[in-house]
Short mmCIF file of C-alpha atoms in Angstrom, two decimals:
data_model
loop_
_atom_site.label_atom_id
_atom_site.label_comp_id
_atom_site.label_asym_id
_atom_site.label_seq_id
_atom_site.Cartn_x
_atom_site.Cartn_y
_atom_site.Cartn_z
CA UNK A 1 -7.01 17.34 3.09
CA UNK A 2 -6.23 20.79 1.77
CA UNK A 3 -6.14 21.72 -1.89
CA UNK A 4 -3.16 21.20 -4.13
CA UNK A 5 -2.69 24.84 -5.04
CA UNK A 6 -4.14 27.94 -6.60
CA UNK A 7 -5.88 28.13 -10.01
CA UNK A 8 -3.85 28.95 -13.05
CA UNK A 9 -5.13 32.51 -13.30
CA UNK A 10 -3.10 33.45 -10.21
CA UNK A 11 0.24 32.21 -11.46
CA UNK A 12 3.19 34.32 -12.59
CA UNK A 13 3.93 35.05 -16.25
CA UNK A 14 7.30 33.29 -16.12
CA UNK A 15 5.61 29.99 -15.36
CA UNK A 16 3.30 30.45 -18.35
CA UNK A 17 6.35 31.04 -20.58
CA UNK A 18 7.83 27.80 -19.28
CA UNK A 19 4.63 25.98 -20.18
CA UNK A 20 4.76 27.41 -23.72
CA UNK A 21 8.34 26.21 -24.08
CA UNK A 22 7.38 22.75 -22.83
CA UNK A 23 4.48 22.60 -25.31
CA UNK A 24 6.74 23.59 -28.22
CA UNK A 25 9.31 21.00 -27.18
CA UNK A 26 6.63 18.30 -27.03
CA UNK A 27 5.27 19.25 -30.47
CA UNK A 28 8.73 19.10 -31.99
CA UNK A 29 9.34 15.67 -30.52
CA UNK A 30 5.91 14.54 -31.72
CA UNK A 31 7.00 15.16 -35.30
CA UNK A 32 9.78 12.63 -34.82
CA UNK A 33 7.61 10.06 -33.07
CA UNK A 34 5.07 10.12 -35.87
CA UNK A 35 7.84 8.63 -38.01
CA UNK A 36 7.21 5.46 -36.00
CA UNK A 37 3.80 4.96 -37.55
CA UNK A 38 3.41 1.42 -36.20
CA UNK A 39 3.70 2.55 -32.60
CA UNK A 40 1.14 5.27 -33.25
CA UNK A 41 -1.21 2.70 -34.77
CA UNK A 42 -0.80 0.40 -31.76
CA UNK A 43 -1.58 3.31 -29.46
CA UNK A 44 -4.73 4.04 -31.44
CA UNK A 45 -5.90 0.48 -30.84
CA UNK A 46 -4.97 0.41 -27.14
CA UNK A 47 -7.19 1.59 -24.28
CA UNK A 48 -6.49 5.00 -22.80
CA UNK A 49 -5.82 8.46 -24.19
CA UNK A 50 -2.62 8.99 -26.21
CA UNK A 51 -1.70 12.59 -26.92
CA UNK A 52 1.20 13.29 -29.29
CA UNK A 53 3.39 14.34 -26.37
CA UNK A 54 2.61 11.12 -24.51
CA UNK A 55 3.24 8.99 -27.58
CA UNK A 56 6.62 10.66 -28.06
CA UNK A 57 7.58 10.14 -24.43
CA UNK A 58 6.50 6.50 -24.55
CA UNK A 59 8.65 5.88 -27.58
CA UNK A 60 11.64 7.37 -25.73
CA UNK A 61 11.09 4.96 -22.82
CA UNK A 62 10.58 1.97 -25.10
CA UNK A 63 13.75 2.75 -27.06
CA UNK A 64 15.85 3.45 -23.97
CA UNK A 65 14.82 0.25 -22.21
CA UNK A 66 15.32 -1.88 -25.30
CA UNK A 67 18.72 -0.32 -25.97
CA UNK A 68 19.85 -1.13 -22.41
CA UNK A 69 18.67 -4.74 -22.59
CA UNK A 70 20.16 -5.22 -26.05
CA UNK A 71 23.55 -3.95 -24.89
CA UNK A 72 23.44 -6.24 -21.86
CA UNK A 73 22.56 -9.25 -24.04
CA UNK A 74 25.39 -8.51 -26.48
CA UNK A 75 27.81 -8.15 -23.56
CA UNK A 76 26.66 -11.55 -22.31
CA UNK A 77 27.19 -13.07 -25.74
CA UNK A 78 30.79 -11.87 -25.74
CA UNK A 79 31.43 -14.43 -22.99
CA UNK A 80 29.95 -17.22 -25.11
CA UNK A 81 32.78 -18.93 -27.06
CA UNK A 82 30.34 -20.64 -29.44
CA UNK A 83 28.38 -17.54 -30.33
CA UNK A 84 29.04 -15.92 -33.69
CA UNK A 85 28.89 -12.24 -32.78
CA UNK A 86 29.51 -11.30 -36.39
CA UNK A 87 26.03 -12.58 -37.22
CA UNK A 88 24.41 -10.15 -34.79
CA UNK A 89 22.58 -7.13 -36.25
CA UNK A 90 23.91 -3.60 -35.77
CA UNK A 91 23.68 -1.78 -32.45
CA UNK A 92 20.19 -0.41 -31.83
CA UNK A 93 18.52 -3.06 -33.94
CA UNK A 94 15.89 -4.04 -31.37
CA UNK A 95 14.37 -0.58 -30.89
CA UNK A 96 14.13 -0.14 -34.67
CA UNK A 97 12.77 -3.65 -35.23
CA UNK A 98 9.98 -3.22 -32.67
CA UNK A 99 8.45 -0.58 -34.94
CA UNK A 100 8.07 -3.22 -37.66
CA UNK A 101 6.96 -6.02 -35.32
CA UNK A 102 5.01 -4.00 -32.78
CA UNK A 103 2.64 -6.88 -32.02
CA UNK A 104 5.49 -8.52 -30.08
CA UNK A 105 5.01 -5.85 -27.41
CA UNK A 106 2.61 -7.19 -24.78
CA UNK A 107 -0.39 -5.12 -23.62
CA UNK A 108 0.87 -5.16 -20.01
CA UNK A 109 4.29 -3.84 -21.00
CA UNK A 110 2.73 -1.18 -23.22
CA UNK A 111 0.49 -0.11 -20.33
CA UNK A 112 3.49 0.21 -18.02
CA UNK A 113 5.40 2.20 -20.63
CA UNK A 114 2.45 4.56 -20.91
CA UNK A 115 2.36 5.04 -17.15
CA UNK A 116 6.07 5.74 -16.79
CA UNK A 117 5.97 8.07 -19.80
CA UNK A 118 3.17 10.05 -18.10
CA UNK A 119 5.19 10.27 -14.90
CA UNK A 120 8.33 11.53 -16.63
CA UNK A 121 6.49 13.88 -19.00
CA UNK A 122 4.69 15.65 -16.16
CA UNK A 123 7.78 15.84 -13.96
CA UNK A 124 9.76 17.37 -16.81
CA UNK A 125 7.00 19.89 -17.50
CA UNK A 126 6.84 20.81 -13.80
CA UNK A 127 10.57 21.53 -13.76
CA UNK A 128 10.49 23.50 -17.01
CA UNK A 129 7.78 25.72 -15.57
CA UNK A 130 10.02 26.44 -12.58
CA UNK A 131 7.44 25.60 -9.93
CA UNK A 132 9.78 23.82 -7.53
CA UNK A 133 10.89 25.73 -4.46
CA UNK A 134 14.06 25.71 -2.36
CA UNK A 135 12.62 23.17 0.07
CA UNK A 136 10.03 20.72 -1.09
CA UNK A 137 6.86 20.41 0.99
CA UNK A 138 7.35 16.66 0.55
CA UNK A 139 10.27 16.98 2.97
CA UNK A 140 8.88 19.56 5.36
CA UNK A 141 5.65 17.66 6.02
CA UNK A 142 7.65 14.76 7.51
CA UNK A 143 10.98 16.40 8.37
CA UNK A 144 11.44 14.28 11.51
CA UNK A 145 10.97 10.96 9.70
CA UNK A 146 14.45 9.83 8.72
CA UNK A 147 13.32 6.58 7.11
CA UNK A 148 10.93 8.47 4.84
CA UNK A 149 13.51 11.14 3.92
CA UNK A 150 16.03 8.45 2.96
CA UNK A 151 13.43 6.71 0.80
CA UNK A 152 12.43 10.04 -0.75
CA UNK A 153 16.04 10.68 -1.76
CA UNK A 154 16.20 7.23 -3.33
CA UNK A 155 12.95 7.91 -5.19
CA UNK A 156 14.30 11.20 -6.57
CA UNK A 157 17.35 9.38 -8.00
CA UNK A 158 15.18 6.65 -9.52
CA UNK A 159 12.80 9.20 -11.05
CA UNK A 160 15.76 11.03 -12.58
CA UNK A 161 16.46 7.87 -14.56
CA UNK A 162 12.92 8.05 -15.97
CA UNK A 163 13.59 11.64 -17.07
CA UNK A 164 16.81 10.71 -18.88
CA UNK A 165 18.05 12.01 -22.25
CA UNK A 166 15.31 12.50 -24.82
CA UNK A 167 17.21 10.50 -27.42
CA UNK A 168 16.15 7.33 -29.19
CA UNK A 169 19.68 5.91 -29.17
CA UNK A 170 20.26 6.49 -25.43
CA UNK A 171 19.88 3.80 -22.76
CA UNK A 172 17.51 3.84 -19.79
CA UNK A 173 18.02 1.70 -16.71
CA UNK A 174 15.44 -1.11 -17.04
CA UNK A 175 14.08 -0.83 -13.48
CA UNK A 176 10.82 -2.56 -14.29
CA UNK A 177 8.80 -4.88 -12.06
CA UNK A 178 10.05 -8.45 -12.40
CA UNK A 179 7.26 -9.74 -14.66
CA UNK A 180 7.56 -6.85 -17.08
CA UNK A 181 11.36 -7.07 -17.13
CA UNK A 182 11.03 -10.75 -17.99
CA UNK A 183 8.68 -9.78 -20.85
CA UNK A 184 11.02 -7.05 -22.13
CA UNK A 185 14.13 -9.25 -22.09
CA UNK A 186 12.47 -12.03 -24.07
CA UNK A 187 11.04 -9.49 -26.49
CA UNK A 188 14.50 -8.08 -27.21
CA UNK A 189 15.99 -11.58 -27.38
CA UNK A 190 13.39 -12.69 -29.94
CA UNK A 191 14.03 -9.61 -32.08
CA UNK A 192 17.79 -10.25 -32.00
CA UNK A 193 17.35 -13.90 -32.96
CA UNK A 194 15.08 -12.87 -35.82
CA UNK A 195 17.49 -10.15 -36.95
CA UNK A 196 20.55 -12.41 -36.85
CA UNK A 197 18.72 -15.08 -38.83
CA UNK A 198 17.77 -12.57 -41.51
CA UNK A 199 21.33 -11.24 -41.68
CA UNK A 200 22.86 -14.71 -41.95
CA UNK A 201 20.18 -15.94 -44.36
CA UNK A 202 19.24 -18.67 -41.94
CA UNK A 203 18.90 -19.50 -38.26
CA UNK A 204 21.99 -20.40 -36.22
CA UNK A 205 20.83 -22.76 -33.45
CA UNK A 206 24.01 -22.21 -31.43
CA UNK A 207 23.59 -18.42 -31.52
CA UNK A 208 19.91 -18.75 -30.58
CA UNK A 209 20.87 -20.89 -27.60
CA UNK A 210 23.55 -18.38 -26.58
CA UNK A 211 21.07 -15.47 -26.76
CA UNK A 212 18.57 -17.46 -24.66
CA UNK A 213 21.27 -18.22 -22.08
CA UNK A 214 22.26 -14.55 -21.92
CA UNK A 215 18.60 -13.57 -21.48
CA UNK A 216 18.15 -16.05 -18.64
CA UNK A 217 21.23 -14.59 -16.94
CA UNK A 218 19.83 -11.05 -17.16
CA UNK A 219 16.51 -12.14 -15.69
CA UNK A 220 18.21 -14.00 -12.83
CA UNK A 221 20.27 -10.92 -11.89
CA UNK A 222 17.40 -8.41 -12.06
CA UNK A 223 16.62 -6.53 -8.84
CA UNK A 224 13.30 -4.71 -8.96
CA UNK A 225 13.80 -3.42 -5.42
CA UNK A 226 15.87 -0.43 -6.54
CA UNK A 227 13.41 0.85 -9.13
CA UNK A 228 11.27 3.96 -8.87
CA UNK A 229 8.08 2.05 -8.08
CA UNK A 230 9.72 0.16 -5.23
CA UNK A 231 11.22 3.39 -3.87
CA UNK A 232 7.82 5.13 -3.98
CA UNK A 233 6.32 2.28 -1.98
CA UNK A 234 9.11 2.57 0.59
CA UNK A 235 8.27 6.25 0.98
CA UNK A 236 4.58 5.54 1.54
CA UNK A 237 5.22 2.72 4.01
CA UNK A 238 7.59 4.91 6.02
CA UNK A 239 4.80 7.44 6.70
CA UNK A 240 1.98 7.09 9.21
CA UNK A 241 -1.59 7.70 8.04
CA UNK A 242 -1.67 11.38 9.05
CA UNK A 243 1.61 12.04 7.26
CA UNK A 244 0.36 10.31 4.12
CA UNK A 245 -2.66 12.59 3.94
CA UNK A 246 -0.39 15.59 4.59
CA UNK A 247 2.14 14.62 1.90
CA UNK A 248 -0.32 13.44 -0.79
CA UNK A 249 -1.52 16.88 -2.00
CA UNK A 250 2.05 18.13 -2.27
CA UNK A 251 3.02 15.02 -4.24
CA UNK A 252 0.33 15.98 -6.75
CA UNK A 253 1.33 19.65 -6.70
CA UNK A 254 4.94 18.72 -7.51
CA UNK A 255 3.94 16.21 -10.20
CA UNK A 256 5.27 13.26 -8.20
CA UNK A 257 2.65 10.82 -9.39
CA UNK A 258 4.48 7.70 -8.22
CA UNK A 259 4.60 8.93 -4.63
CA UNK A 260 0.93 9.93 -4.72
CA UNK A 261 -0.05 6.56 -6.20
CA UNK A 262 1.98 4.69 -3.57
CA UNK A 263 0.27 6.66 -0.79
CA UNK A 264 -3.18 5.84 -2.19
CA UNK A 265 -2.13 2.19 -2.46
CA UNK A 266 -1.24 2.16 1.24
CA UNK A 267 -4.34 4.04 2.37
CA UNK A 268 -6.97 2.72 -0.04
CA UNK A 269 -5.74 -0.75 -0.94
CA UNK A 270 -5.75 -0.02 -4.69
CA UNK A 271 -2.75 -1.27 -6.67
CA UNK A 272 -0.29 1.46 -7.62
CA UNK A 273 -0.69 0.91 -11.35
CA UNK A 274 -4.48 1.12 -10.97
CA UNK A 275 -4.10 4.48 -9.22
CA UNK A 276 -1.96 5.76 -12.09
CA UNK A 277 -4.51 4.51 -14.61
CA UNK A 278 -7.30 6.29 -12.72
CA UNK A 279 -5.31 9.54 -12.82
CA UNK A 280 -4.32 9.45 -16.49
CA UNK A 281 -6.91 7.14 -18.04
CA UNK A 282 -9.88 8.03 -20.26
CA UNK A 283 -12.56 8.04 -17.54
CA UNK A 284 -13.18 11.35 -15.77
CA UNK A 285 -15.21 9.47 -13.15
CA UNK A 286 -12.07 7.61 -12.06
CA UNK A 287 -10.18 10.87 -11.60
CA UNK A 288 -13.08 12.46 -9.71
CA UNK A 289 -13.38 9.48 -7.37
CA UNK A 290 -9.66 9.22 -6.70
CA UNK A 291 -9.31 12.91 -5.88
CA UNK A 292 -12.47 12.91 -3.76
CA UNK A 293 -11.32 9.84 -1.80
CA UNK A 294 -8.07 11.63 -0.99
CA UNK A 295 -9.93 14.77 0.08
CA UNK A 296 -8.73 17.10 -2.70
CA UNK A 297 -10.80 20.31 -2.75
CA UNK A 298 -12.03 22.28 -5.78
CA UNK A 299 -8.94 24.50 -6.28
CA UNK A 300 -6.78 21.41 -5.89
CA UNK A 301 -8.82 19.52 -8.48
CA UNK A 302 -8.45 22.47 -10.86
CA UNK A 303 -4.67 22.36 -10.61
CA UNK A 304 -4.55 18.58 -10.96
CA UNK A 305 -6.70 18.77 -14.10
CA UNK A 306 -4.40 21.42 -15.55
CA UNK A 307 -1.27 19.44 -14.68
CA UNK A 308 -2.66 16.27 -16.29
CA UNK A 309 -3.81 18.13 -19.41
CA UNK A 310 -0.86 17.09 -21.63
CA UNK A 311 -1.62 13.40 -21.10
CA UNK A 312 -5.42 13.38 -20.76
CA UNK A 313 -6.12 15.76 -23.66
CA UNK A 314 -7.96 18.18 -21.39
CA UNK A 315 -5.47 20.90 -22.31
CA UNK A 316 -6.91 20.96 -25.83
CA UNK A 317 -10.15 22.45 -24.48
CA UNK A 318 -8.44 25.41 -22.80
CA UNK A 319 -9.70 27.11 -19.66
CA UNK A 320 -13.32 26.28 -20.49
CA UNK A 321 -12.56 22.56 -20.26
CA UNK A 322 -10.83 23.06 -16.92
CA UNK A 323 -13.80 24.97 -15.53
CA UNK A 324 -16.16 22.22 -16.75
CA UNK A 325 -13.93 19.64 -15.05
CA UNK A 326 -14.21 21.41 -11.70
CA UNK A 327 -17.98 21.89 -12.05
CA UNK A 328 -18.37 18.17 -12.67
CA UNK A 329 -16.04 17.44 -9.77
CA UNK A 330 -18.23 19.47 -7.42
CA UNK A 331 -21.19 17.29 -8.36
CA UNK A 332 -19.28 14.09 -7.58
CA UNK A 333 -19.93 13.48 -3.89
CA UNK A 334 -18.15 11.42 -1.24
CA UNK A 335 -20.73 8.60 -1.44
CA UNK A 336 -19.99 8.05 -5.13
CA UNK A 337 -16.28 8.16 -4.42
CA UNK A 338 -16.59 5.56 -1.65
CA UNK A 339 -18.55 3.22 -3.93
CA UNK A 340 -15.81 3.60 -6.54
CA UNK A 341 -13.20 2.74 -3.92
CA UNK A 342 -15.11 -0.36 -2.79
CA UNK A 343 -15.43 -1.52 -6.40
CA UNK A 344 -11.67 -1.15 -6.89
CA UNK A 345 -10.96 -3.19 -3.77
CA UNK A 346 -12.77 -6.17 -5.31
CA UNK A 347 -10.73 -8.77 -7.25
CA UNK A 348 -9.51 -7.38 -10.58
CA UNK A 349 -11.51 -9.87 -12.67
CA UNK A 350 -14.75 -8.97 -10.88
CA UNK A 351 -14.04 -5.24 -11.22
CA UNK A 352 -13.47 -5.66 -14.96
CA UNK A 353 -16.79 -7.47 -15.42
CA UNK A 354 -18.66 -4.87 -13.35
CA UNK A 355 -17.10 -2.13 -15.48
CA UNK A 356 -18.38 -3.86 -18.61
CA UNK A 357 -21.88 -4.06 -17.14
CA UNK A 358 -21.76 -0.37 -16.18
CA UNK A 359 -20.80 0.53 -19.74
CA UNK A 360 -23.77 -1.18 -21.39
#
């Protein structure tokens, strides 16, 4: 596979100005997110690197998803004749309450929020820097594959939802995998029950039952097949093996992490969320192995490291850190990468235990 692109030193000044703007925007948003001290504390205790920009983006996703579910639950309650809507807390209660009761948020849901925040943050940065061309190489590499092009268009629409308004009171389509949607709905439902009980100075069993019924209705109607993850998998499955290896470097170059992860899932048998974790997680070895397995060369690895800087923290070290990354990448050979791949293809529980033994 060819490299992802040219090193940063060869880029135009306009792109650098876009990066500066993106960094300033992220810092400004970080000031607001630090107001949610509980979320920051939870991030500190969770595995994986959390930069200020990533923490801010995660809070946007958490708020948007909770706002959407809360609105849907309240709409469902309006059809419940026994429910006392007047006892419900004000609009936007759930996303404010989660900051006070952050332990209600499950580790799996937090992990997913971190992944989708990384995806949207990097896509937004890519667009701000003006790197996209008139015709994406993602299209030209498989221009005769109609099924793939249709899926790619669907993925672009789904990803746009992830890059929605950067506002805490906005809604975001809750296109989560079924298990995580189930978790989110019951989290919001529990917060609303708790809030209504506090407002009414006591629990209302009939309102609690109505909220539970509305939550069950939302879960029953959920369709995960139209979400961004499902669309990325459709794209990958529509390509043959040669096309996947042709498209993968351009997916990285255009900050389309979901498409890249779906391609690796098809080719390497690693779950999509595990691919994302390898890309953005705390272990450089995981990134080295993933890039080496997919045949990314040294210039490509340099650009990937630079692109991921805002979420991995590598950007804080400047060009010297990027150079060190590439030097370490050169020393990571194909044999090590293949062993990493084989370890990841083992059952998750076994892989976790082996990782613990390796870290002794």
